[in-house]
CSV table of C-alpha atoms and ligand atoms in Angstrom, one decimal:
chain,number,residue,atom,x,y,z
A,20,MET,CA,0.7,-27.8,9.8
A,21,VAL,CA,4.4,-28.5,8.2
A,22,ASN,CA,5.5,-26.5,5.4
A,23,LEU,CA,6.9,-29.1,2.7
A,24,VAL,CA,9.7,-27.9,0.4
A,25,TRP,CA,10.5,-29.6,-2.8
A,26,VAL,CA,14.3,-30.5,-3.0
A,27,ASN,CA,15.8,-32.2,-6.2
A,28,GLU,CA,13.5,-34.9,-6.4
A,29,ALA,CA,11.4,-35.1,-3.4
A,30,LEU,CA,9.2,-33.3,-0.8
A,31,VAL,CA,10.8,-32.6,2.5
A,32,PRO,CA,9.7,-30.8,5.7
A,33,SER,CA,11.0,-27.3,5.7
A,34,GLU,CA,13.4,-27.9,8.9
A,35,PHE,CA,15.2,-30.7,7.1
A,36,ALA,CA,15.3,-28.9,3.4
A,37,ARG,CA,19.0,-28.6,2.8
A,38,VAL,CA,21.3,-28.3,-0.1
A,39,SER,CA,25.0,-28.9,-0.2
A,40,VAL,CA,27.6,-26.2,1.2
A,41,PHE,CA,29.6,-26.8,-2.2
A,42,ASP,CA,26.3,-25.8,-4.2
A,43,HIS,CA,27.6,-23.2,-6.8
A,44,GLY,CA,24.5,-21.2,-6.4
A,45,PHE,CA,25.6,-20.7,-2.6
A,46,THR,CA,29.2,-20.2,-3.0
A,47,VAL,CA,29.0,-17.7,-6.1
A,48,GLY,CA,25.3,-17.0,-7.0
A,49,ASP,CA,25.5,-19.3,-10.1
A,50,GLY,CA,21.7,-20.3,-10.3
A,51,VAL,CA,18.4,-18.5,-11.5
A,52,PHE,CA,15.1,-18.1,-9.8
A,53,GLU,CA,11.5,-17.2,-10.2
A,54,THR,CA,8.8,-15.9,-7.9
A,55,MET,CA,5.3,-16.5,-8.5
A,56,GLN,CA,2.2,-15.6,-6.9
A,57,VAL,CA,-0.3,-18.4,-5.8
A,58,ARG,CA,-4.0,-17.5,-5.9
A,59,GLU,CA,-6.7,-20.1,-4.6
A,60,GLY,CA,-4.5,-23.0,-5.3
A,61,VAL,CA,-3.0,-21.8,-8.8
A,62,ALA,CA,0.1,-20.2,-9.7
A,63,PHE,CA,-0.4,-17.1,-11.6
A,64,ALA,CA,1.3,-16.8,-15.1
A,65,LEU,CA,3.0,-20.2,-14.5
A,66,SER,CA,3.8,-20.6,-18.4
A,67,ARG,CA,5.4,-17.3,-18.3
A,68,HIS,CA,7.5,-17.7,-15.3
A,69,LEU,CA,9.0,-21.0,-16.4
A,70,LYS,CA,9.8,-19.5,-19.7
A,71,ARG,CA,11.8,-16.8,-17.9
A,72,LEU,CA,13.3,-19.3,-15.9
A,73,GLU,CA,14.4,-21.2,-19.0
A,74,ASN,CA,15.6,-18.4,-20.7
A,75,SER,CA,17.8,-16.8,-17.6
A,76,ALA,CA,19.2,-20.4,-17.5
A,77,LYS,CA,20.2,-20.2,-21.0
A,78,LEU,CA,21.7,-16.6,-20.3
A,79,LEU,CA,23.6,-18.1,-17.6
A,80,SER,CA,24.6,-21.1,-19.5
A,81,ILE,CA,23.2,-23.6,-16.8
A,82,LYS,CA,21.3,-26.7,-17.5
A,83,SER,CA,17.4,-26.1,-17.3
A,84,LEU,CA,14.9,-28.7,-16.4
A,85,ASP,CA,11.9,-30.0,-18.7
A,86,LEU,CA,9.3,-27.1,-18.3
A,87,GLU,CA,6.4,-29.6,-18.0
A,88,TYR,CA,8.4,-31.5,-15.3
A,89,LEU,CA,8.8,-28.3,-13.3
A,90,LYS,CA,5.0,-27.4,-13.9
A,91,THR,CA,4.3,-30.8,-12.3
A,92,VAL,CA,6.5,-30.1,-9.3
A,93,VAL,CA,5.1,-26.6,-8.7
A,94,ASN,CA,1.5,-28.0,-8.8
A,95,GLU,CA,2.5,-30.5,-6.3
A,96,VAL,CA,4.1,-28.1,-4.0
A,97,ILE,CA,1.0,-26.0,-4.0
A,98,LYS,CA,-1.1,-29.2,-3.2
A,99,VAL,CA,0.6,-30.0,-0.3
A,100,ASN,CA,0.7,-26.6,1.1
A,101,PRO,CA,-2.7,-25.8,1.8
A,102,GLU,CA,-2.0,-23.1,4.3
A,103,SER,CA,-0.4,-20.8,2.2
A,104,SER,CA,-2.1,-21.7,-1.4
A,105,SER,CA,-5.1,-19.4,-1.1
A,106,SER,CA,-2.7,-16.6,-1.2
A,107,GLY,CA,0.9,-17.6,-1.7
A,108,ARG,CA,4.4,-16.8,-2.8
A,109,LEU,CA,6.0,-19.8,-4.4
A,110,ARG,CA,9.7,-19.7,-5.5
A,111,VAL,CA,11.5,-21.9,-7.9
A,112,THR,CA,15.4,-21.9,-7.6
A,113,LEU,CA,17.7,-23.9,-10.1
A,114,THR,CA,21.3,-23.7,-9.7
A,115,SER,CA,24.2,-25.1,-11.2
A,116,GLY,CA,24.8,-27.8,-8.7
A,117,ASP,CA,27.8,-28.6,-6.6
A,118,GLY,CA,31.0,-26.9,-7.6
A,119,PRO,CA,34.5,-26.1,-6.6
A,120,LEU,CA,35.2,-23.3,-4.6
A,121,GLY,CA,35.9,-20.9,-7.4
A,122,SER,CA,34.1,-20.1,-10.5
A,123,ASP,CA,34.7,-22.9,-12.5
A,124,ARG,CA,31.8,-25.4,-12.7
A,125,ASN,CA,31.9,-29.3,-12.5
A,126,SER,CA,28.4,-30.5,-12.4
A,127,GLU,CA,25.9,-31.6,-14.8
A,128,THR,CA,23.3,-32.0,-12.3
A,129,PRO,CA,21.3,-28.9,-11.2
A,130,THR,CA,19.9,-28.4,-7.8
A,131,LEU,CA,16.4,-27.6,-7.7
A,132,VAL,CA,14.4,-25.9,-4.9
A,133,VAL,CA,10.7,-25.1,-4.8
A,134,ALA,CA,9.4,-23.5,-1.7
A,135,MET,CA,6.4,-21.7,-0.5
A,136,SER,CA,5.3,-19.2,2.1
A,137,THR,CA,2.2,-16.8,2.5
A,138,LEU,CA,2.3,-13.6,0.2
A,139,PRO,CA,3.6,-10.4,1.7
A,140,LYS,CA,1.3,-7.7,2.4
A,141,TRP,CA,2.5,-4.2,0.7
A,142,ALA,CA,1.5,-0.8,1.8
A,143,PRO,CA,-1.2,0.5,-0.5
A,144,SER,CA,1.4,2.7,-2.2
A,145,ALA,CA,5.3,2.9,-2.5
A,146,LYS,CA,8.0,5.4,-1.1
A,147,LEU,CA,10.9,5.3,-3.6
A,148,ALA,CA,14.7,6.4,-2.9
A,149,SER,CA,16.6,6.9,-5.9
A,150,VAL,CA,20.0,4.9,-5.5
A,151,LYS,CA,22.7,5.6,-7.6
A,152,MET,CA,24.1,2.2,-7.8
A,153,PRO,CA,24.2,1.7,-11.7
A,154,ARG,CA,23.0,-1.6,-13.3
A,155,ASN,CA,25.3,-2.5,-16.3
A,156,HIS,CA,22.7,-2.7,-18.9
A,157,LEU,CA,25.3,-4.2,-21.4
A,158,SER,CA,25.9,-7.1,-19.1
A,159,PRO,CA,25.5,-10.5,-20.8
A,160,LEU,CA,23.5,-11.1,-17.9
A,161,ALA,CA,21.1,-8.2,-17.9
A,162,GLY,CA,17.7,-9.5,-18.0
A,163,ALA,CA,18.4,-12.7,-16.4
A,164,LYS,CA,16.9,-13.5,-13.0
A,165,THR,CA,19.9,-14.7,-11.1
A,166,THR,CA,20.5,-15.6,-7.5
A,167,SER,CA,23.4,-12.8,-7.5
A,168,TYR,CA,21.1,-10.3,-5.8
A,169,ALA,CA,23.6,-8.8,-3.5
A,170,GLU,CA,23.4,-5.3,-5.5
A,171,ASN,CA,19.8,-5.5,-4.9
A,172,VAL,CA,19.9,-6.2,-1.1
A,173,LEU,CA,22.4,-3.3,-0.8
A,174,ALA,CA,20.3,-0.9,-2.9
A,175,LEU,CA,17.1,-1.9,-0.8
A,176,ALA,CA,19.0,-1.6,2.7
A,177,THR,CA,20.0,2.0,1.5
A,178,ALA,CA,16.7,3.0,0.5
A,179,LYS,CA,15.3,1.6,3.6
A,180,ALA,CA,18.1,3.7,5.8
A,181,GLN,CA,16.3,6.8,3.8
A,182,GLY,CA,12.8,5.7,4.9
A,183,ALA,CA,11.8,4.5,1.8
A,184,ASP,CA,10.5,1.2,0.9
A,185,GLU,CA,12.0,0.5,-2.5
A,186,ALA,CA,15.1,1.7,-4.4
A,187,ILE,CA,15.0,3.0,-7.9
A,188,LEU,CA,18.1,2.5,-9.9
A,189,PRO,CA,19.9,4.0,-12.9
A,190,ASN,CA,21.7,2.0,-15.6
A,191,VAL,CA,25.3,2.9,-16.5
A,192,ALA,CA,23.9,5.5,-19.1
A,193,MET,CA,22.0,7.2,-16.3
A,194,ASN,CA,18.6,6.2,-17.6
A,195,ILE,CA,16.0,4.8,-15.1
A,196,CYS,CA,16.3,1.0,-15.0
A,197,GLU,CA,14.1,-0.7,-12.3
A,198,GLY,CA,13.7,-1.1,-8.7
A,199,THR,CA,15.5,-3.9,-6.6
A,200,GLY,CA,12.3,-6.4,-7.0
A,201,SER,CA,10.1,-4.1,-9.2
A,202,ASN,CA,9.7,-2.5,-12.6
A,203,PHE,CA,9.0,1.3,-12.7
A,204,PHE,CA,6.3,3.2,-14.8
A,205,ALA,CA,5.9,7.0,-15.0
A,206,VAL,CA,2.7,8.7,-15.8
A,207,ILE,CA,3.0,11.9,-17.7
A,208,ASP,CA,0.4,14.1,-19.5
A,209,GLY,CA,-2.0,11.3,-19.5
A,210,LYS,CA,0.5,8.7,-21.1
A,211,VAL,CA,2.2,5.7,-19.8
A,212,PHE,CA,6.1,5.1,-19.8
A,213,THR,CA,8.3,2.5,-18.7
A,214,PRO,CA,12.2,1.8,-19.6
A,215,PRO,CA,12.7,-0.6,-22.5
A,216,LEU,CA,14.3,-3.9,-21.6
A,217,THR,CA,17.3,-2.6,-23.5
A,218,ALA,CA,17.5,-0.4,-20.4
A,219,GLY,CA,18.7,-3.6,-18.5
A,220,CYS,CA,15.7,-3.9,-16.5
A,221,LEU,CA,14.3,-7.6,-15.9
A,222,GLY,CA,11.7,-8.5,-18.2
A,223,GLY,CA,9.2,-8.5,-15.5
A,224,ILE,CA,5.9,-10.7,-16.0
A,225,THR,CA,3.5,-8.0,-14.5
A,226,ARG,CA,5.2,-5.5,-16.8
A,227,GLU,CA,4.8,-7.3,-19.7
A,228,LEU,CA,1.1,-8.0,-18.9
A,229,VAL,CA,0.4,-4.4,-18.2
A,230,CYS,CA,2.1,-3.3,-21.6
A,231,GLU,CA,0.0,-6.1,-23.5
A,232,TRP,CA,-3.4,-5.0,-21.6
A,233,PHE,CA,-2.8,-1.3,-21.4
A,234,ASP,CA,-1.2,1.5,-23.8
A,235,CYS,CA,2.5,1.8,-22.8
A,236,ILE,CA,5.3,3.6,-24.1
A,237,GLU,CA,8.7,1.8,-24.0
A,238,GLN,CA,11.3,4.6,-23.8
A,239,ASP,CA,14.6,5.5,-22.2
A,240,LEU,CA,13.7,8.1,-19.3
A,241,PRO,CA,16.6,9.9,-17.8
A,242,PHE,CA,17.2,9.3,-14.1
A,243,SER,CA,17.1,13.1,-13.4
A,244,MET,CA,13.4,12.9,-14.4
A,245,LEU,CA,12.8,11.2,-11.0
A,246,ALA,CA,12.8,14.5,-9.6
A,247,GLU,CA,10.1,15.9,-11.5
A,248,ILE,CA,7.6,13.2,-12.7
A,249,PRO,CA,4.2,13.9,-11.5
A,250,ALA,CA,2.9,10.4,-10.9
A,251,GLY,CA,4.0,7.0,-11.4
A,252,PHE,CA,3.5,2.9,-10.2
A,253,LEU,CA,5.7,0.0,-9.7
A,254,THR,CA,4.8,-3.5,-10.7
A,255,SER,CA,6.0,-7.0,-9.6
A,256,THR,CA,4.6,-10.5,-8.9
A,257,THR,CA,3.9,-9.7,-5.3
A,258,ARG,CA,3.0,-6.1,-5.7
A,259,ASP,CA,0.6,-6.3,-8.9
A,260,VAL,CA,0.3,-2.5,-9.7
A,261,GLN,CA,1.2,-0.5,-7.0
A,262,PRO,CA,1.0,3.5,-6.8
A,263,ILE,CA,4.2,5.6,-5.9
A,264,SER,CA,3.5,8.0,-3.2
A,265,GLU,CA,6.9,9.5,-2.9
A,266,ILE,CA,10.0,9.9,-4.5
A,267,ASP,CA,13.2,11.0,-2.5
A,268,SER,CA,10.5,12.5,-0.2
A,269,ARG,CA,8.6,14.3,-2.9
A,270,ALA,CA,5.1,13.5,-2.9
A,271,LEU,CA,3.7,12.2,-6.0
A,272,SER,CA,-0.3,12.2,-7.0
A,273,LYS,CA,-0.8,8.6,-5.9
A,274,ASP,CA,-4.7,8.8,-6.5
A,275,HIS,CA,-4.2,9.3,-10.2
A,276,GLU,CA,-7.0,8.2,-12.3
A,277,ILE,CA,-5.0,6.3,-15.0
A,278,ILE,CA,-3.0,4.2,-12.2
A,279,SER,CA,-6.2,3.5,-10.4
A,280,GLN,CA,-8.0,2.2,-13.6
A,281,ILE,CA,-4.6,0.3,-14.6
A,282,GLN,CA,-4.6,-1.2,-10.8
A,283,SER,CA,-8.3,-2.4,-10.8
A,284,GLU,CA,-8.3,-3.8,-14.3
A,285,PHE,CA,-5.1,-5.5,-13.9
A,286,LEU,CA,-6.7,-7.3,-10.8
A,287,ALA,CA,-9.7,-8.1,-12.6
A,288,ARG,CA,-7.9,-9.4,-15.7
A,289,SER,CA,-5.4,-11.1,-13.9
A,290,LYS,CA,-8.3,-13.3,-12.1
A,291,GLN,CA,-10.0,-14.1,-15.3
A,292,ASN,CA,-6.8,-15.2,-17.1
A,293,ILE,CA,-4.8,-17.2,-14.6
A,294,ASP,CA,-2.3,-18.5,-17.0
A,295,PRO,CA,-2.5,-15.9,-20.0
B,21,PMP,N1,12.8,-6.1,-11.3
B,21,PMP,C1,13.5,-6.8,-10.4
B,21,PMP,C2,14.9,-6.9,-10.4
B,21,PMP,C3,12.8,-8.1,-9.8
B,21,PMP,O1,13.4,-8.9,-9.0
B,21,PMP,C4,11.4,-8.1,-10.2
B,21,PMP,C5,10.6,-9.1,-9.4
B,21,PMP,N2,10.9,-10.5,-9.8
B,21,PMP,C6,10.9,-7.3,-11.0
B,21,PMP,C7,11.6,-6.4,-11.6
B,21,PMP,C8,9.3,-7.6,-11.3
B,21,PMP,O2,9.1,-8.7,-12.1
B,21,PMP,P1,7.6,-9.7,-11.9
B,21,PMP,O3,6.6,-8.7,-12.2
B,21,PMP,O4,8.2,-10.8,-13.0
B,21,PMP,O5,7.7,-10.0,-10.7
């Protein structure tokens, strides 16, 4: 079956889905995006994701689109792609539209792409490599989910070259920030810790729900702590809650009781609360 993609105002077969070579999202990364999980034909936490998209667009000062309109488009894309809608990954990309070949903008018309594929399958636990490519937590774009993900691409490739499957990054103050596509949690003496948003991490939707549903302490954590923490987990839209099995080849206790409990309760609660 043909996969259909929404481009600006219409659904198009994926092989004909195109945006301009002058699109400022393509030339300079001037855009924002969201990735959602689709379960049984429904986008999980859709309202939260679209609110975050709106906030990212605001931080980047690009025009967003009406959220009700975006909801309609997302639901339309899910409906016309039944082969991935039972377990899918849906991406909304919004850029500032066509622009000149430099940093200036000259478009009032954003580009919108909504595309879907099947959900990637992660290993039951994650191997992390600490990668010292510091995030600027003082940047005006800290916390924005922009299409400028080249630093994440480089950090992830560096982690993979070391045999890991995710990189964990510090911020410029050398506190733990986040992974390239995930938020970080440490479990120490029965307590769950995660870096605060002021550390420069993305306000992950999964992180937000874990902090709402379970007891978590948001606190700056020194990057050097990665050499010692006994247990931890990652959160993201596609991973949900994923225990960490190794950091820099050091084994962590991945069958940790608290983590297993959070993992299974998160799954159960998220099934009952599709758009919490
Ligand atoms: N940090 C970064 C840099 C990410 O790209 C993601 C994935 N969107 C996350 C954290 C986790 O966020 P979420 O739970 O919303 O997927």
